[in-house]
């Protein structure tokens, strides 16, 4: 899902399933057969789909996320179990993996989707979206509707947007909040204004799926605006200082010179 | 500034409550000529009209140098300006040169709309010396005087009795037969009917007003009797009482109109026929007298060498004498009527009234002038009219009066000189530049179009006067600005800017609303800023200085300010000069049809919903279409059958099944002040009335209307929608899961498995209590009561019955366990009928481990819950079951103790040795019985077929199984008693018994054998007591006796046991 290219980004191993299986393994090492028996409650022998889904989910957990490993015929976790404490901690872990391989299909499609801004709304179905991405990004040749359908679950989970009918409403509130919560204080202080330019320079490496060098993309801008409305960050616009332009939206804040991140962003 | 003076001029001179009371100077200073008046030849309304201006009509119809007979009807709806037109014609005629109007040869009579009751008309006729016959004049004076002094109640009674008399005396048999008329008269005489007709809105009160309305008021009645008088809900109540206990004749009649609308209409039409005669009777004026008044006038004028031009602004006042007047006025002079003068009659009449009396008129009317919206509804007309009124209001009254006195030349109209706060939009009329301040062209046209009834009168009253009043109040008091007043649910076209204003905390709620109305109506519907080279700033097309002027100085632009060199088409630039007299269209036969695009159903719904939501937020009205909006919210949050919702429930730890079930019902969604019933406290998604909710609803509306997100400003609406979602998501999720966060969720897996465990035990299914995969798989089966369930105690049977009675709740809990722990890909709706099974085994395994540690004791997992719902149903069931389980456990324990005691009574200590001895004895006895042909049930003997040690061990095993040391371990006790893996022997055909069944069976078998033994003992004793004396026989008997003794010994031995 996050490391391969080309990757058909199967739909079946959803974040819910992968997380649940990882948590099960974290309770006790378990053989593949026992795991299948338990996860399908005895149906893995009779239901090939259950068996396949479990296989795919194990693949994502093992090969894409490095959360589990098969040793001596048994799966066990190879990460700090803390990351499996909640879906949120799992998400933060997954995000680091998902956006670390710029050559993966998942990464390239994410970057393309974010770069399209509001143009994606005119594309309609996931089929058209995947075909457009294939046409516009040569490396995405061969990507199809099913891949886009699989991508959307993880994209929504990782906080790139919100699913609504055949659209992922671009808004990276969750993704940005996760990064701010884990990394902001390493560079800046909470509750203190930071120059917009410094903030964006810092964010640039942490959000490789976004192009922050030019006008901020819609998904990133919308995420910042939502965080602002939630009181988790505050924009300031001071005269005679460098400004950063958000993606223009009528009736909304469209530029800022400073940003203050509240400590509550970690909650 | 003279704000008081402006207001006073407006109210006292320029725009009076009834504009016909406006004095001449202001009337002339504000008069707007009509264009596109429809002119019909004759009295029919079906012919095609021609279109003429006011001046053309004056020249062609009012000026009458050829002395042609004319009866001109000016008709139109209320407020369209008929009276205004007639008044202007009259003024123009009076001010015309002598070649057109010569007082020596032309008599003008002008009957005003004000004072247009019968009494008012009589007064006006007397005042204008129209009544030449002194007797008639005296009669009229008497009527005017008496009607002024007469008590209202007695006058109304007089009117009512006049109607009753007219009906009672109707022998015409035209509408109703005479006998029926008497019944109607009786019906009208019923006191309850009388009270109803004399109520404030009743027919008799209307008639009273038609006759006596005071001279300073305008009568607006056109119909005396209406359907409401006999067919309304209130009238039906009255009729019901008449039907019940009225006069028999009245009862007869009331049957006719009761619940028959056609009969009600017939009665209304019938009674209306008498209005003329009733009015005449009350006024003591006969039909002939009325005719003679005007005939005499025409004779006298003829003798004086004069002709008559009669202006009647409103014909309503002639109710009762209208036919006579029309007859007299329509008589053409000359020929046989050479003794009568020529008449030019210009009579104002509403369309409704004209339709009602069309038959009387149509053959007598020479022309009709119809005043329609086309006559005044054009932008130019409205803008010029507004400019004239505003100029008059802001001008000094002295200047206006002087101007009037000096000939009222429109080209010399005084200009107000009002000090404008900034350059402002104006119109130029005949060389005079008149400002539209504080209106502009956009606001004038938009406000006119917002009027429910679009007439000049309504425009002046509800737009110009209403808005100016607020402006003057604001300027004078400054602290509570209400200008501009919102005439309805006006919306800014730029939704994002509108919403941004609502979220601007620097503005009060009132100021937010004012600003939005101003930008929507005066401006371009946005709050975008444009700065011009001269430094002037416009917000949404409105000069910032004007915003400062009306107390909105703190308002700023939204978004980037555009810089422009030159002002163009902005408020404050004079429009092209116009002539006051508008020109008609060239094609006089064909009027331009207003081009109205037909609204599609989608557009209609969009408008309705938008108005509804806006009004709900701004005007605090109830939300009318809340079920629609709640459905939108539901779909947005939860998705539909195929699509995911915006909350990725499964990924944040909320099972799809729970999200779907908890939010499947619209009752889970509640919007503050919604019209449909609902309970706010039960809602999982509560939408309060605030700006965020409003924005969310509008965002969903826009999305619904456009069917996708590909539309202008969609990014803005998405922002509002997601912001609302994120502000409410945590609360929604907490309510759906009834838990503060993921880590403190209710133990639904534990509850579900525990319930399954209890069901299995109670229904007699074997379940391993250890935390293994097989146990979970076993507990995922759907346990149902066994058909042949025999329960060892009544308490156990009662518990089974209880579970059966809770089938629905148990099914719900079962579904929650099965479906609530399955994973769901995509739309949460798919969780209801899953096709793949990939369970949250981590949770299930953890749950079963906890249950194992707690020895499956439900008491360990009970929680207090106040709400009964999908999530709490399992724990509610467990609570119900907890005490019952203990009761059953106690009963089973007692049952065991009793059974054990009985066995001990039969056997002694239940040791292996004792049991073995007894079983050996039983087997011996059964063998003796068998050898001697004594019948024993085969099932009984079969049970003792196996080796005694084997049977003994089975009994001991059963005894050990139910001998639970910890009497408080209810679930262990019940498991033991439920376990159906016991039997006497492996080959026992009745194996798979509970331990208690084995022990009870054993006890019952022993008792049966005892009974058999005793029975055989008796038989043996009897046989041994006597012989026959026959040697051969006695020999045989001796042998039998020996055998019997053997049996006896064995049985006795058995009894010893």
mmCIF file of N, CA, C and O in Angstrom, chain A residues 10 73 76 84 96 135 141-142 158 161 191 207 209:
data_model
loop_
_atom_site.group_PDB
_atom_site.id
_atom_site.type_symbol
_atom_site.label_atom_id
_atom_site.label_comp_id
_atom_site.label_asym_id
_atom_site.label_seq_id
_atom_site.Cartn_x
_atom_site.Cartn_y
_atom_site.Cartn_z
ATOM 1 N N UNK A 10 -5.154 -2.175 -2.916
ATOM 2 C CA UNK A 10 -6.405 -2.900 -2.670
ATOM 3 C C UNK A 10 -7.261 -2.207 -1.600
ATOM 4 O O UNK A 10 -6.726 -1.639 -0.651
ATOM 5 N N UNK A 73 7.327 -19.173 12.474
ATOM 6 C CA UNK A 73 5.944 -19.557 12.185
ATOM 7 C C UNK A 73 4.903 -18.770 12.947
ATOM 8 O O UNK A 73 3.709 -19.059 12.871
ATOM 9 N N UNK A 76 4.546 -11.669 15.422
ATOM 10 C CA UNK A 76 4.624 -10.878 16.658
ATOM 11 C C UNK A 76 4.916 -9.441 16.255
ATOM 12 O O UNK A 76 5.328 -9.171 15.122
ATOM 13 N N UNK A 84 -0.016 1.185 19.201
ATOM 14 C CA UNK A 84 -1.297 0.506 18.990
ATOM 15 C C UNK A 84 -2.304 0.820 20.096
ATOM 16 O O UNK A 84 -3.374 0.214 20.182
ATOM 17 N N UNK A 96 3.826 8.481 9.033
ATOM 18 C CA UNK A 96 5.280 8.580 8.796
ATOM 19 C C UNK A 96 5.711 7.591 7.711
ATOM 20 O O UNK A 96 6.550 7.899 6.875
ATOM 21 N N UNK A 135 -3.182 10.113 -16.722
ATOM 22 C CA UNK A 135 -2.833 10.927 -17.887
ATOM 23 C C UNK A 135 -1.840 12.031 -17.517
ATOM 24 O O UNK A 135 -0.930 12.349 -18.263
ATOM 25 N N UNK A 141 1.041 5.596 -14.483
ATOM 26 C CA UNK A 141 0.454 4.828 -15.584
ATOM 27 C C UNK A 141 -0.043 3.475 -15.069
ATOM 28 O O UNK A 141 0.649 2.772 -14.340
ATOM 29 N N UNK A 142 -1.252 3.181 -15.423
ATOM 30 C CA UNK A 142 -1.825 1.899 -15.020
ATOM 31 C C UNK A 142 -2.716 1.983 -13.799
ATOM 32 O O UNK A 142 -3.432 1.042 -13.473
ATOM 33 N N UNK A 158 -5.654 9.003 7.180
ATOM 34 C CA UNK A 158 -4.450 9.775 7.496
ATOM 35 C C UNK A 158 -4.729 11.272 7.582
ATOM 36 O O UNK A 158 -3.848 12.046 7.934
ATOM 37 N N UNK A 161 -8.322 14.429 4.000
ATOM 38 C CA UNK A 161 -9.623 15.013 3.670
ATOM 39 C C UNK A 161 -10.750 14.200 4.266
ATOM 40 O O UNK A 161 -10.527 13.294 5.070
ATOM 41 N N UNK A 191 2.238 28.434 21.703
ATOM 42 C CA UNK A 191 1.649 29.696 22.183
ATOM 43 C C UNK A 191 2.515 30.922 21.914
ATOM 44 O O UNK A 191 2.367 31.945 22.567
ATOM 45 N N UNK A 207 5.642 17.664 5.335
ATOM 46 C CA UNK A 207 4.466 17.356 4.510
ATOM 47 C C UNK A 207 4.919 17.152 3.063
ATOM 48 O O UNK A 207 4.598 17.948 2.181
ATOM 49 N N UNK A 209 3.942 15.332 0.863
ATOM 50 C CA UNK A 209 2.856 15.128 -0.096
ATOM 51 C C UNK A 209 2.285 16.459 -0.606
ATOM 52 O O UNK A 209 1.482 16.466 -1.543
#
